[in-house]
PDB file of C-alpha atoms in Angstrom:
ATOM      1  CA  MET A   1      76.733 -22.332 -12.953  1.00  0.00           C
ATOM      2  CA  THR A   2      73.378 -20.653 -12.470  1.00  0.00           C
ATOM      3  CA  ASN A   3      70.135 -22.482 -13.304  1.00  0.00           C
ATOM      4  CA  VAL A   4      67.051 -20.817 -14.802  1.00  0.00           C
ATOM      5  CA  GLU A   5      63.809 -22.684 -15.412  1.00  0.00           C
ATOM      6  CA  ILE A   6      62.557 -22.338 -19.011  1.00  0.00           C
ATOM      7  CA  THR A   7      59.638 -24.787 -18.943  1.00  0.00           C
ATOM      8  CA  THR A   8      57.384 -22.207 -20.626  1.00  0.00           C
ATOM      9  CA  GLU A   9      59.359 -22.672 -23.841  1.00  0.00           C
ATOM     10  CA  VAL A  10      58.109 -25.138 -26.448  1.00  0.00           C
ATOM     11  CA  TRP A  11      61.341 -24.888 -28.466  1.00  0.00           C
ATOM     12  CA  ARG A  12      64.378 -22.633 -28.850  1.00  0.00           C
ATOM     13  CA  GLU A  13      66.584 -22.165 -31.897  1.00  0.00           C
ATOM     14  CA  TYR A  14      70.071 -20.711 -32.239  1.00  0.00           C
ATOM     15  CA  ARG A  15      71.106 -19.054 -35.504  1.00  0.00           C
ATOM     16  CA  TYR A  16      74.659 -18.640 -36.733  1.00  0.00           C
ATOM     17  CA  ALA A  17      76.151 -16.136 -39.198  1.00  0.00           C
ATOM     18  CA  ASN A  18      76.882 -18.881 -41.742  1.00  0.00           C
ATOM     19  CA  GLY A  19      73.173 -19.836 -41.863  1.00  0.00           C
ATOM     20  CA  ASP A  20      73.369 -22.879 -39.561  1.00  0.00           C
ATOM     21  CA  THR A  21      70.641 -23.376 -36.964  1.00  0.00           C
ATOM     22  CA  TYR A  22      70.463 -25.503 -33.834  1.00  0.00           C
ATOM     23  CA  ARG A  23      67.000 -26.277 -32.441  1.00  0.00           C
ATOM     24  CA  ILE A  24      66.089 -27.683 -29.024  1.00  0.00           C
ATOM     25  CA  GLU A  25      62.607 -29.121 -28.521  1.00  0.00           C
ATOM     26  CA  ASN A  26      60.965 -28.927 -25.068  1.00  0.00           C
ATOM     27  CA  PRO A  27      63.764 -27.166 -23.173  1.00  0.00           C
ATOM     28  CA  ARG A  28      63.369 -27.337 -19.394  1.00  0.00           C
ATOM     29  CA  SER A  29      66.292 -25.596 -17.753  1.00  0.00           C
ATOM     30  CA  LEU A  30      69.135 -23.356 -18.807  1.00  0.00           C
ATOM     31  CA  TRP A  31      72.471 -23.400 -17.003  1.00  0.00           C
ATOM     32  CA  PHE A  32      74.815 -20.489 -17.661  1.00  0.00           C
ATOM     33  CA  LYS A  33      78.283 -19.435 -16.618  1.00  0.00           C
ATOM     34  CA  THR A  34      80.920 -16.849 -17.382  1.00  0.00           C
ATOM     35  CA  ASP A  35      84.506 -17.828 -18.062  1.00  0.00           C
ATOM     36  CA  ASP A  36      87.616 -16.320 -19.655  1.00  0.00           C
ATOM     37  CA  ARG A  37      86.187 -16.824 -23.147  1.00  0.00           C
ATOM     38  CA  GLY A  38      82.839 -15.170 -22.268  1.00  0.00           C
ATOM     39  CA  ASP A  39      79.409 -16.412 -21.324  1.00  0.00           C
ATOM     40  CA  SER A  40      78.286 -19.920 -22.205  1.00  0.00           C
ATOM     41  CA  HIS A  41      75.336 -22.095 -21.339  1.00  0.00           C
ATOM     42  CA  ARG A  42      73.786 -25.531 -21.506  1.00  0.00           C
ATOM     43  CA  VAL A  43      70.136 -26.459 -21.956  1.00  0.00           C
ATOM     44  CA  LEU A  44      68.480 -29.534 -20.473  1.00  0.00           C
ATOM     45  CA  ASP A  45      65.482 -30.817 -22.447  1.00  0.00           C
ATOM     46  CA  ALA A  46      62.435 -32.864 -21.381  1.00  0.00           C
ATOM     47  CA  GLU A  47      64.149 -36.117 -22.441  1.00  0.00           C
ATOM     48  CA  GLY A  48      67.018 -35.466 -20.033  1.00  0.00           C
ATOM     49  CA  VAL A  49      69.466 -34.606 -22.835  1.00  0.00           C
ATOM     50  CA  THR A  50      71.896 -31.746 -22.219  1.00  0.00           C
ATOM     51  CA  HIS A  51      72.662 -29.432 -25.165  1.00  0.00           C
ATOM     52  CA  TYR A  52      75.681 -27.148 -25.424  1.00  0.00           C
ATOM     53  CA  PRO A  53      75.034 -24.717 -28.299  1.00  0.00           C
ATOM     54  CA  ARG A  54      78.366 -23.803 -29.816  1.00  0.00           C
ATOM     55  CA  ARG A  55      79.641 -20.292 -29.269  1.00  0.00           C
ATOM     56  CA  GLY A  56      79.188 -17.697 -31.956  1.00  0.00           C
ATOM     57  CA  TRP A  57      75.428 -17.692 -32.428  1.00  0.00           C
ATOM     58  CA  VAL A  58      74.120 -14.330 -33.596  1.00  0.00           C
ATOM     59  CA  ALA A  59      70.431 -14.736 -32.747  1.00  0.00           C
ATOM     60  CA  ILE A  60      68.142 -16.903 -30.688  1.00  0.00           C
ATOM     61  CA  THR A  61      64.411 -17.429 -31.142  1.00  0.00           C
ATOM     62  CA  TRP A  62      61.939 -19.353 -29.025  1.00  0.00           C
ATOM     63  CA  SER A  63      58.264 -20.127 -28.620  1.00  0.00           C
ATOM     64  CA  ALA A  64      56.722 -19.655 -25.184  1.00  0.00           C
ATOM     65  CA  PRO A  65      52.996 -19.067 -25.798  1.00  0.00           C
ATOM     66  CA  SER A  66      52.095 -18.608 -22.122  1.00  0.00           C
ATOM     67  CA  GLU A  67      55.005 -16.221 -21.422  1.00  0.00           C
ATOM     68  CA  PRO A  68      56.397 -14.786 -24.706  1.00  0.00           C
ATOM     69  CA  VAL A  69      59.279 -13.037 -22.920  1.00  0.00           C
ATOM     70  CA  SER A  70      60.014 -15.689 -20.345  1.00  0.00           C
ATOM     71  CA  PHE A  71      63.722 -15.196 -19.640  1.00  0.00           C
TER      72      PHE A  71
END
């Protein structure tokens, strides 16, 4: 897995085709990998909780006021 720091983000939100959303407050690092099913990733937040957004999201939005295009 490869780690990328995303401490400039205040929140990030994943959107799914069925209208579901998954929001992560205060993300700190993003870990990504490629496997036989395609790319996947995990996000570690400021509380030390690891999130694994389910596959199939169609859009992602985030707020990073100091670096709007931070990744």
